XYZ file of N, CA and C in Angstrom:
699
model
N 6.052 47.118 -15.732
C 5.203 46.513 -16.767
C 5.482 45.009 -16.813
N 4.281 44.316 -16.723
C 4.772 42.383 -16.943
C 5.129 42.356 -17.900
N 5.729 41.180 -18.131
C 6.776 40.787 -19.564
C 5.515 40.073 -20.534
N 5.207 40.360 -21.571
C 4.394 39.192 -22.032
C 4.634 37.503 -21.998
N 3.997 37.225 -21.703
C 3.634 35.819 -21.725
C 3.789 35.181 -19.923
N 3.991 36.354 -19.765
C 4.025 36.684 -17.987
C 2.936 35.880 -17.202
N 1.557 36.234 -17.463
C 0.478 35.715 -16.875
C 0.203 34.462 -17.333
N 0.753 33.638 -18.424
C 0.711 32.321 -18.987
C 1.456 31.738 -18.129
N 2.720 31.661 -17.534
C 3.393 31.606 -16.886
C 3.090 31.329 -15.940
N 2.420 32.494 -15.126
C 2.087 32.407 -13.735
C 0.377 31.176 -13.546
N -0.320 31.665 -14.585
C -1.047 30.294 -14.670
C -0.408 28.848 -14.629
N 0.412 28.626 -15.487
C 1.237 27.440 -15.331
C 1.774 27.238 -14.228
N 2.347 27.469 -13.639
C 3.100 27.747 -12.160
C 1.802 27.127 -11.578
N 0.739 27.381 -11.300
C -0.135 27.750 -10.018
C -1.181 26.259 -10.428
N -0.999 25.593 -11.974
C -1.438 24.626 -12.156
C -0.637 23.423 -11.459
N 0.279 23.932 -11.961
C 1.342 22.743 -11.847
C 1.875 22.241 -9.818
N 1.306 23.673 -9.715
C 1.225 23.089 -7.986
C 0.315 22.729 -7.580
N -0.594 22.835 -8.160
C -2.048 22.234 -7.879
C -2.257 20.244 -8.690
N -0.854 19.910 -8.912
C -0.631 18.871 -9.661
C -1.179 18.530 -10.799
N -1.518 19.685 -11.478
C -2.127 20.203 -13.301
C -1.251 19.852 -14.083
N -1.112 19.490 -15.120
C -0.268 20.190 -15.953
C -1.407 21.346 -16.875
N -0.698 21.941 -17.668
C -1.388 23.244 -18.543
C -1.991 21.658 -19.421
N -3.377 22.065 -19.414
C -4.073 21.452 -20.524
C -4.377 19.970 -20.285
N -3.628 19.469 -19.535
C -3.912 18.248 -19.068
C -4.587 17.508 -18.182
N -4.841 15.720 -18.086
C -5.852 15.756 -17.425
C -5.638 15.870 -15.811
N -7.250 15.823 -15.203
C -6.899 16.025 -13.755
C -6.058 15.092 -13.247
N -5.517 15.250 -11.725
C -4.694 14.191 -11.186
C -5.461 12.778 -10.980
N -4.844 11.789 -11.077
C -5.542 10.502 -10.811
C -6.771 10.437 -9.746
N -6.147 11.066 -8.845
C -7.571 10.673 -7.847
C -8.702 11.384 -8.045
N -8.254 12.157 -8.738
C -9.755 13.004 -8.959
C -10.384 12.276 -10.306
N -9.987 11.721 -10.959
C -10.347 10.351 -11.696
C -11.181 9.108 -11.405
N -11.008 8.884 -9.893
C -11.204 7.881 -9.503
C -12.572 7.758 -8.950
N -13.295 6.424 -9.252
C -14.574 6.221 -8.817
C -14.919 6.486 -7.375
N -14.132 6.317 -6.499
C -13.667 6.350 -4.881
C -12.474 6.474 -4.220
N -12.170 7.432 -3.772
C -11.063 7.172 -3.068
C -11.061 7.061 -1.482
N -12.405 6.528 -0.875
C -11.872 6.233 0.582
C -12.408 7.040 0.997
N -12.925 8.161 1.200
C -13.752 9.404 1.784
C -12.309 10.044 2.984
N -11.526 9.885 2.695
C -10.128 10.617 3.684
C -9.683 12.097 2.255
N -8.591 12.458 3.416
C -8.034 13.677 2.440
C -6.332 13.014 2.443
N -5.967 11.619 2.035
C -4.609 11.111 2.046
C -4.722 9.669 1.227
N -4.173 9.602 0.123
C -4.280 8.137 -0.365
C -3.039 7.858 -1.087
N -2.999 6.724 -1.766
C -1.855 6.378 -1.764
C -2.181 5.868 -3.091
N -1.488 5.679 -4.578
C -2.180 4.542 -5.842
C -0.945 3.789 -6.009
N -1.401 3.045 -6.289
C -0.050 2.018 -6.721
C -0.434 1.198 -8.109
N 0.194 2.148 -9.510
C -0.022 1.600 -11.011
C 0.480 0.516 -11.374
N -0.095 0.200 -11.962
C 0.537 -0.671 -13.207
C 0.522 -0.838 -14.494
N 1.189 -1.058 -15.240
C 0.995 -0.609 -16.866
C -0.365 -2.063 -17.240
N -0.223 -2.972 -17.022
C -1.053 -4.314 -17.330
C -1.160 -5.160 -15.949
N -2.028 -6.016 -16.173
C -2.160 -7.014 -14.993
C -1.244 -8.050 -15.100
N -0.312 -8.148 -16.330
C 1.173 -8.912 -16.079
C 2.281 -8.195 -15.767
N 1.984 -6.740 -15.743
C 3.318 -5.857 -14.507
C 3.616 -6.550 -13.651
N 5.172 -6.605 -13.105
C 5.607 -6.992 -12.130
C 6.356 -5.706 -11.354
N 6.261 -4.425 -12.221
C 6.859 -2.994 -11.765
C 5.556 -1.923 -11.959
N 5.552 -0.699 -11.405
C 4.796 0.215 -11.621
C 5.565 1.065 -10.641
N 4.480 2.502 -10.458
C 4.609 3.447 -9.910
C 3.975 3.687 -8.556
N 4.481 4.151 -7.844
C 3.601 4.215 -6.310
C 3.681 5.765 -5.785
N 2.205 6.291 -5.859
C 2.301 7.770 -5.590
C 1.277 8.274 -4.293
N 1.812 9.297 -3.210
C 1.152 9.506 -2.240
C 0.262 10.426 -2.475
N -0.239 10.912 -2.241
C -1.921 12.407 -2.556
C -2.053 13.101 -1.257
N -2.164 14.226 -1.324
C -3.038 14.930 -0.132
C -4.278 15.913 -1.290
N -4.935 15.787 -0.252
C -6.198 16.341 -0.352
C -6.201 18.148 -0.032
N -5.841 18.969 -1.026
C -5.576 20.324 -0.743
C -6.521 21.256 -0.904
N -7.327 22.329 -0.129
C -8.138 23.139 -0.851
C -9.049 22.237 -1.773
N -9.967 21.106 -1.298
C -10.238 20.779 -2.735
C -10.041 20.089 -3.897
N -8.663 19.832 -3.976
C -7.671 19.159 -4.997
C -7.141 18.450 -4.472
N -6.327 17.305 -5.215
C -5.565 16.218 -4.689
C -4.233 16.538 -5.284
N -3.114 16.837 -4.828
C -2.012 17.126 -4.954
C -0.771 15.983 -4.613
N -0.354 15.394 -5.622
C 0.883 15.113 -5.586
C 2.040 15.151 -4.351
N 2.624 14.171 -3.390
C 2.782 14.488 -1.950
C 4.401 13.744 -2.476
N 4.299 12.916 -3.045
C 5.595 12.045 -3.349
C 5.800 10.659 -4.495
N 6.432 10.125 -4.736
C 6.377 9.318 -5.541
C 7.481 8.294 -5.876
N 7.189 6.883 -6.455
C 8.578 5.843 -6.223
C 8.514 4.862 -6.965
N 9.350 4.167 -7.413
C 8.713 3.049 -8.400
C 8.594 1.795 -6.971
N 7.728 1.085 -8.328
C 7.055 -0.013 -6.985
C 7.331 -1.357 -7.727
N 6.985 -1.988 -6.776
C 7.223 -3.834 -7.383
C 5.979 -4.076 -6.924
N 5.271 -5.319 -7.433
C 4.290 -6.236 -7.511
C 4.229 -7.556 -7.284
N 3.189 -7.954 -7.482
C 3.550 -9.666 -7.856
C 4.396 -10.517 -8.496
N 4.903 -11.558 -8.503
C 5.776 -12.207 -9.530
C 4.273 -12.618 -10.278
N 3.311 -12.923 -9.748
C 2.438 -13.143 -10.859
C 1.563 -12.487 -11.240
N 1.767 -11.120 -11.288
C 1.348 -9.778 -11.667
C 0.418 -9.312 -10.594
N -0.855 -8.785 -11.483
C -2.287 -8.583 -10.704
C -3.530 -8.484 -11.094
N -4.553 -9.121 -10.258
C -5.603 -9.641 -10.375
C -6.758 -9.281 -9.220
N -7.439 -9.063 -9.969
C -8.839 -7.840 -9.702
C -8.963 -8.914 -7.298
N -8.856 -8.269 -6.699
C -8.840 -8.165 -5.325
C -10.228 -9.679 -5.346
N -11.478 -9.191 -5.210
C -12.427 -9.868 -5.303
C -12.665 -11.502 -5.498
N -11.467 -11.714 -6.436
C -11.549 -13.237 -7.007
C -9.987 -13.668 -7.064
N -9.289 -13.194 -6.450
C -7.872 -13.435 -6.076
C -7.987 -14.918 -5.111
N -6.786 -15.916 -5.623
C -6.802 -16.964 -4.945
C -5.423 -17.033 -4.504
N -5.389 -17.450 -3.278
C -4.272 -17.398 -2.525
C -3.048 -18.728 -2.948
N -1.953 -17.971 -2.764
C -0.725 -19.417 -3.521
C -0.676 -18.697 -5.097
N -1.353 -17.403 -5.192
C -1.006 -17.502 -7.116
C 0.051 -16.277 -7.390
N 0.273 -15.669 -5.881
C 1.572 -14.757 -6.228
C 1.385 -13.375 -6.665
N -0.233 -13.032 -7.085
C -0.566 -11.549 -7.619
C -0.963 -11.423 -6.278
N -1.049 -9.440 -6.984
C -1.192 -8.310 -6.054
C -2.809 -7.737 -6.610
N -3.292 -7.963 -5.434
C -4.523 -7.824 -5.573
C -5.088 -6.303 -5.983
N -6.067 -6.031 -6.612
C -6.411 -4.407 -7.132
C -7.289 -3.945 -5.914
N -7.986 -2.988 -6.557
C -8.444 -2.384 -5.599
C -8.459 -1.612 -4.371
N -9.464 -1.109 -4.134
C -8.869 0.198 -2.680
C -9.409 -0.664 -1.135
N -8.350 -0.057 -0.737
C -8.183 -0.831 0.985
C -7.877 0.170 1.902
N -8.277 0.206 3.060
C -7.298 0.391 4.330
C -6.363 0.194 4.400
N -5.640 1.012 5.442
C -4.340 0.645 5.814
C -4.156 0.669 7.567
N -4.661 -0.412 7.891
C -4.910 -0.624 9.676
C -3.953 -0.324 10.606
N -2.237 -0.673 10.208
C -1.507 -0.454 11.096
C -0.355 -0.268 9.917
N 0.693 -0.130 10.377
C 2.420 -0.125 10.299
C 2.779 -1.152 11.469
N 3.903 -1.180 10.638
C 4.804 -2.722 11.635
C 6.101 -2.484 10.941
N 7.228 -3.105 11.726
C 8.101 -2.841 11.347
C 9.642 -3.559 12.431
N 10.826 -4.148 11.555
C 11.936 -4.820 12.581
C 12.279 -3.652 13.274
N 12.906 -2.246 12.270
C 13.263 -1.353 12.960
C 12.287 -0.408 14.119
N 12.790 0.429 14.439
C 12.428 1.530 14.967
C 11.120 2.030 14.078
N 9.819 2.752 14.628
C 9.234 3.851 13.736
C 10.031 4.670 13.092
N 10.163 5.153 12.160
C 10.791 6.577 11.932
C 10.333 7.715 12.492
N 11.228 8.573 13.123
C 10.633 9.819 13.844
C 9.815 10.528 12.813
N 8.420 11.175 13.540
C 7.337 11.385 12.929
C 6.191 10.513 12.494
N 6.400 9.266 13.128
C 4.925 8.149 12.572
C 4.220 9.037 13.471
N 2.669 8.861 12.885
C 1.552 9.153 13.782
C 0.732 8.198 13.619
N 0.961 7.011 12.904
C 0.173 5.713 12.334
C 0.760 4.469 13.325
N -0.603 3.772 13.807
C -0.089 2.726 15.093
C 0.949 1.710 14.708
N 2.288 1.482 15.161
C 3.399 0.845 14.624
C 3.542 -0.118 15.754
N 3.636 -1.454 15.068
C 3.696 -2.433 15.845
C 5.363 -3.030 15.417
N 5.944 -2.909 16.648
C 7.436 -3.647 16.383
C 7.518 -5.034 16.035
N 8.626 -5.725 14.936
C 8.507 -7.196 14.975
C 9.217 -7.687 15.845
N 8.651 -8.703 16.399
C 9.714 -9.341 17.458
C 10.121 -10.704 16.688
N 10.661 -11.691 17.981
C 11.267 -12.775 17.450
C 10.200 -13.496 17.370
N 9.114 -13.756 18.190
C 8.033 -14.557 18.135
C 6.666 -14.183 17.336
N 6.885 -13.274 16.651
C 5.988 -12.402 16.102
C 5.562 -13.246 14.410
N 4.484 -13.723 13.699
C 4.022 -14.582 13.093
C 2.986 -14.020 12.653
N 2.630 -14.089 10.791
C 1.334 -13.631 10.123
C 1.174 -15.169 9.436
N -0.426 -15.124 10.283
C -1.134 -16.563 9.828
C -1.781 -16.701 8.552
N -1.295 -17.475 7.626
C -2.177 -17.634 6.181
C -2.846 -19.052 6.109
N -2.441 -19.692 7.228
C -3.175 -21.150 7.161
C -4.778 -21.064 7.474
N -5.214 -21.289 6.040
C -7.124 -21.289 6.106
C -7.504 -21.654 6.987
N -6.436 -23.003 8.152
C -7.255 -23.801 8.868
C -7.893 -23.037 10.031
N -6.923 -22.244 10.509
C -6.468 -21.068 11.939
C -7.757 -20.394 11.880
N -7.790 -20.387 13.294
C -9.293 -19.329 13.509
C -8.550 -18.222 13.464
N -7.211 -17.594 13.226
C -6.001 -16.245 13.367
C -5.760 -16.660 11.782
N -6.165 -16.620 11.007
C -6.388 -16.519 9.584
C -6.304 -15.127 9.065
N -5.121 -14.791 8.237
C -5.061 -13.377 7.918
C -4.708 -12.441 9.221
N -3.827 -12.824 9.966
C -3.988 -12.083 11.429
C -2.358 -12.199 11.896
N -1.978 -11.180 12.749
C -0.757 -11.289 13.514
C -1.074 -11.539 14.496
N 0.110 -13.159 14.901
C -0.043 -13.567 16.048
C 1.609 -13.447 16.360
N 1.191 -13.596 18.147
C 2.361 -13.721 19.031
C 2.150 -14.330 19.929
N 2.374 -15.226 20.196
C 3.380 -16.221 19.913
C 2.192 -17.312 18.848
N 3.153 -17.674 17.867
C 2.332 -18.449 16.435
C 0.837 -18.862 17.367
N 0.016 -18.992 17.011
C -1.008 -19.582 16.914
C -1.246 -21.532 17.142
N -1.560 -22.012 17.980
C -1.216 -23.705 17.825
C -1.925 -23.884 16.801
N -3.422 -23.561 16.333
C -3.999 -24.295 15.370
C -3.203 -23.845 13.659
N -2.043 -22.675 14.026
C -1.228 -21.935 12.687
C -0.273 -22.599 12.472
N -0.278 -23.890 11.035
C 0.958 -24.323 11.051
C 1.787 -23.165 10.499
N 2.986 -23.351 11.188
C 4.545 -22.963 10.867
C 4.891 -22.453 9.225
N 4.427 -23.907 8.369
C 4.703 -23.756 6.998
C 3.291 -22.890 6.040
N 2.552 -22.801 6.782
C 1.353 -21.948 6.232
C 1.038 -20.320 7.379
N 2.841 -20.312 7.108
C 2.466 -18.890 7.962
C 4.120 -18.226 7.917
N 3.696 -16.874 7.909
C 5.270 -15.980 7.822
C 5.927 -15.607 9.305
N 7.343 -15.782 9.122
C 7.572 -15.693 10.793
C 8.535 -14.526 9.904
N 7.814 -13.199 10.557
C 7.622 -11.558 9.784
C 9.787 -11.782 10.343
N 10.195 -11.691 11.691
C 11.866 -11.588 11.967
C 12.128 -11.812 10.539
N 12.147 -13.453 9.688
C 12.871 -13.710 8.864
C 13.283 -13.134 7.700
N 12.152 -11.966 7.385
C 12.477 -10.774 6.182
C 12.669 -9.749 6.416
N 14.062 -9.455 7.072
C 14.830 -8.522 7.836
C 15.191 -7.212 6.765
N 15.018 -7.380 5.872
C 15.115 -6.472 4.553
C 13.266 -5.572 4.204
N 13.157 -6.979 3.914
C 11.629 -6.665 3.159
C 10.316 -5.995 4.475
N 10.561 -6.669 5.715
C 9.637 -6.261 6.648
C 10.528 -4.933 7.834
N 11.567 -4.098 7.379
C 12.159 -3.296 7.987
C 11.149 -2.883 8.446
N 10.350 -2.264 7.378
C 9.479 -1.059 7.357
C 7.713 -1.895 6.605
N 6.900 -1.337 7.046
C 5.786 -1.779 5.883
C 4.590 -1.331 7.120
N 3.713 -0.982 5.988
C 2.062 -0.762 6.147
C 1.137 -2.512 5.974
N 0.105 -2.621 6.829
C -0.661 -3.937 6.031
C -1.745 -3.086 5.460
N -1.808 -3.834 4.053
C -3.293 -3.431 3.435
C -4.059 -4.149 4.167
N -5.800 -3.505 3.844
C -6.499 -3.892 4.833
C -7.202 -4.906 3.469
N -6.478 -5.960 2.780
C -7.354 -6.785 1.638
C -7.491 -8.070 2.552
N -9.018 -8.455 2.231
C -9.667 -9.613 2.835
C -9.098 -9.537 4.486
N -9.395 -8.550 4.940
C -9.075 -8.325 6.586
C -9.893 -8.335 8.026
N -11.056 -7.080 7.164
C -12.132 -7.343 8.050
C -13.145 -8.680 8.491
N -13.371 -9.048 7.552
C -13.861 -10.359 6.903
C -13.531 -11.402 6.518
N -12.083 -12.136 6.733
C -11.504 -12.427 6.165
C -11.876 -14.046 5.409
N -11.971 -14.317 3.968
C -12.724 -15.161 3.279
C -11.529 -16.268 2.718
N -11.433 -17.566 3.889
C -10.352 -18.137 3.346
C -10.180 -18.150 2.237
N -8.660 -18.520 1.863
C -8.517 -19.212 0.259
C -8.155 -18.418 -0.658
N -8.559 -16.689 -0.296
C -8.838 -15.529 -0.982
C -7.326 -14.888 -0.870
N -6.985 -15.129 0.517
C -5.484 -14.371 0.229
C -4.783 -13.847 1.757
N -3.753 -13.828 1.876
C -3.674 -13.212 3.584
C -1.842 -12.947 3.316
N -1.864 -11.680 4.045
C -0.392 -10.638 4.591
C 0.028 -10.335 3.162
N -0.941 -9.336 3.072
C -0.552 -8.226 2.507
C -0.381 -7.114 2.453
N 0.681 -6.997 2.452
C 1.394 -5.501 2.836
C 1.944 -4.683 1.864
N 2.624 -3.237 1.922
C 3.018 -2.426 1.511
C 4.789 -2.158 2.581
N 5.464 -2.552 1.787
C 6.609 -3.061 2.111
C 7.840 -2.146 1.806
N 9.166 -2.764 1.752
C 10.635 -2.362 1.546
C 10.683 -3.236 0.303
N 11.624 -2.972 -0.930
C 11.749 -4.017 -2.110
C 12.375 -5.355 -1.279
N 12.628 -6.469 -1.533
C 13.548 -7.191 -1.865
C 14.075 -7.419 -2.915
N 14.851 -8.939 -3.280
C 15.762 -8.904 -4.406
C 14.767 -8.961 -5.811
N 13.581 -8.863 -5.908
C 12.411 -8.887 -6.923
C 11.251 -8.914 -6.870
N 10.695 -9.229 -7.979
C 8.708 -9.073 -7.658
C 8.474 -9.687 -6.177
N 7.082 -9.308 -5.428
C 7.144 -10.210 -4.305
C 5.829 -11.139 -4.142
N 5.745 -11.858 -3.293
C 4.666 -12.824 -3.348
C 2.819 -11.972 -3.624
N 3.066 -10.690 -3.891
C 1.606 -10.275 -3.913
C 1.528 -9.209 -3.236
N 2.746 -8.720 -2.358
C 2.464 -7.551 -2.034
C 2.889 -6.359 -2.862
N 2.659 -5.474 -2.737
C 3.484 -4.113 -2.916
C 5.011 -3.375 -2.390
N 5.918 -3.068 -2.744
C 7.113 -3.097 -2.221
C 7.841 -1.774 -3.231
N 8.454 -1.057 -2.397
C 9.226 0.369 -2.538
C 10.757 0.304 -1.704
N 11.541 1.155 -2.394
C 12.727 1.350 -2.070
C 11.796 1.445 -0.096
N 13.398 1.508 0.470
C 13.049 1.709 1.523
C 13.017 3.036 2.461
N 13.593 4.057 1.399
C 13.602 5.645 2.132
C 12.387 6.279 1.291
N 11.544 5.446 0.258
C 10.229 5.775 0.478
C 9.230 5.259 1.547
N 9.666 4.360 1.643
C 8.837 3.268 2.784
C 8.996 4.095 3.802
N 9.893 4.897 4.566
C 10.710 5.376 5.410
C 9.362 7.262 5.325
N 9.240 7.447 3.982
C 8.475 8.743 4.080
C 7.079 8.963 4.083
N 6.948 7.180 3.170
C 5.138 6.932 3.736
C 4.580 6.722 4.935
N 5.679 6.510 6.203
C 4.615 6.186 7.441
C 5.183 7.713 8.364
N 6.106 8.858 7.536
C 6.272 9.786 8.480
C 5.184 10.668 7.692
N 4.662 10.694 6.537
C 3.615 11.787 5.722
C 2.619 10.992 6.361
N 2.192 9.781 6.339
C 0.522 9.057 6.476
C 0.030 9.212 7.576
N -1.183 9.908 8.163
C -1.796 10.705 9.135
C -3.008 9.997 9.385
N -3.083 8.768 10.179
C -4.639 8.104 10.573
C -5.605 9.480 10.960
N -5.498 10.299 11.040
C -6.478 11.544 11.132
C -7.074 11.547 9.883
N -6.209 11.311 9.086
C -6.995 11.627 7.635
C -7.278 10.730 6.677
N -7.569 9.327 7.681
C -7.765 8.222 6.837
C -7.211 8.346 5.552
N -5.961 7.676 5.563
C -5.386 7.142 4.214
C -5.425 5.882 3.855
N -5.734 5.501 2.563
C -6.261 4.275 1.717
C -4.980 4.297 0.624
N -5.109 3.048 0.159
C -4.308 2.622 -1.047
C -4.981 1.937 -2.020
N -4.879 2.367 -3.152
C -5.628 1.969 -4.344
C -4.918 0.903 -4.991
N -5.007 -0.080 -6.001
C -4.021 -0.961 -6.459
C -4.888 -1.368 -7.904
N -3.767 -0.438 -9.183
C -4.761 -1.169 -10.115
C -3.806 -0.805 -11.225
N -4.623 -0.783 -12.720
C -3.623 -0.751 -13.428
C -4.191 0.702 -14.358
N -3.498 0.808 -15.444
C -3.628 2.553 -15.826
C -4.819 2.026 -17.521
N -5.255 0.812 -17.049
C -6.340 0.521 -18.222
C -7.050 -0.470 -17.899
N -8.030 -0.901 -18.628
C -8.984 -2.367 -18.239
C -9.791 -2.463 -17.359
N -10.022 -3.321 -16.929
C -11.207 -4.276 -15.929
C -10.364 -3.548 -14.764
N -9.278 -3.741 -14.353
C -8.956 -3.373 -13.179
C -8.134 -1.980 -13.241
N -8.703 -1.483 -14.056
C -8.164 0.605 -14.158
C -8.302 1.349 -12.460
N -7.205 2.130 -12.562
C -7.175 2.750 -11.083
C -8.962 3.342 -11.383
N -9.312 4.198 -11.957
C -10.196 4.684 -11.999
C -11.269 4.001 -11.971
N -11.533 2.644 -11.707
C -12.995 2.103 -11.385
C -13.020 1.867 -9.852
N -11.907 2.270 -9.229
C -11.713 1.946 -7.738
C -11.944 3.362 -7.253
């Protein structure tokens, strides 16, 4: 004979793996205006657009449902974040909105299990932010001549922060000087970072062995209210 309150139970159970809670609302992405047309995404919260911390959570697409895959606290901008679209470059926020994620790069090794294209950093290896550069928003090797030096990241030198990292695909395809360039999904350093996104590094370490270019995975970037709410992305 079941115990009463047996089948309450087992409902709960079967919600809660389905990333339910009893009574509560659906999971974020099923919230969301778009998520990318894949079955893998990634959100990265924030309490306000002057967060410099939030939450960073992975999704799979299950049966139907979007289920809960992993989760980490995240860092941001030192100068918070500001809606993707009208973001000006030099102001230090992390832009909102949903993007691609084109490649992985990284000083170390892939971690066994990438299936996402990982480009090693080398010593000569350089991300161009100088508007002037026709390699604007772009990894070059060896720097670029028209890329000055001081309007560009030479990726070796953040041996911490660029161990590991994904690039978002913001202002990439297209890229619209002035607007913003190398932004990535990173390892923390010692605090907020210039605009990217940034996670311990044995999450960093589990997002490019879970993230499956088969299943087009996207990253969302917004905050949990307002003009720039995960849910208008």
């Amino acid at each position: 004979m079941r115990r009463p309150g047996a089948a309450v139970l087992l409902v709960s159970v079967s919600l809660l793996a389905l990333g339910l809670a009893p009574g509560g609302p659906p999971p974020l992405p099923e919230r969301m205006a778009d998520t990318g047309g894949g079955t893998q995404l990634i959100t990265a919260r924030a309490a306000r657009t002057s967060s410099t911390t939030g939450t960073l959570t992975w999704w799979d697409r299950r049966d139907g449902r979007w289920v809960e895959a992993g989760s980490s606290a995240a860092r941001f901008g030192a100068g918070g974040l500001t809606e993707g679209r009208s973001r000006r470059q030099g102001t230090n926020t992390t832009p909102t909105g949903l993007y691609g994620l084109p490649y992985a790069f990284g000083i170390k090794a892939a971690p066994a299990g990438t299936s996402t294209p990982y480009r090693r950093v080398r010593q000569n290896s350089w991300w161009c932010q100088d508007n002037d550069s026709r390699a604007y928003n772009r990894w070059t090797e060896p720097r670029a001549a028209d890329c000055r030096a001081a309007e560009s990241e030479h990726l070796i030198s953040y041996r911490t922060q660029y161990a590991y990292g994904l690039v978002i695909g913001f202002n990439y395809q297209r890229p619209v000087r002035g607007r913003g360039a190398g932004i990535f999904l990173h390892v923390n350093g010692r605090a907020a970072t210039a605009g990217c996104v940034s996670v311990p590094e044995e999450a960093m370490r589990r997002i490019l062995t879970w993230a499956d270019p088969a299943r087009a995975p996207h990253i969302a970037i917004g905050t949990a209210g307002g003009a720039t709410s995960l849910t208008r992305y």
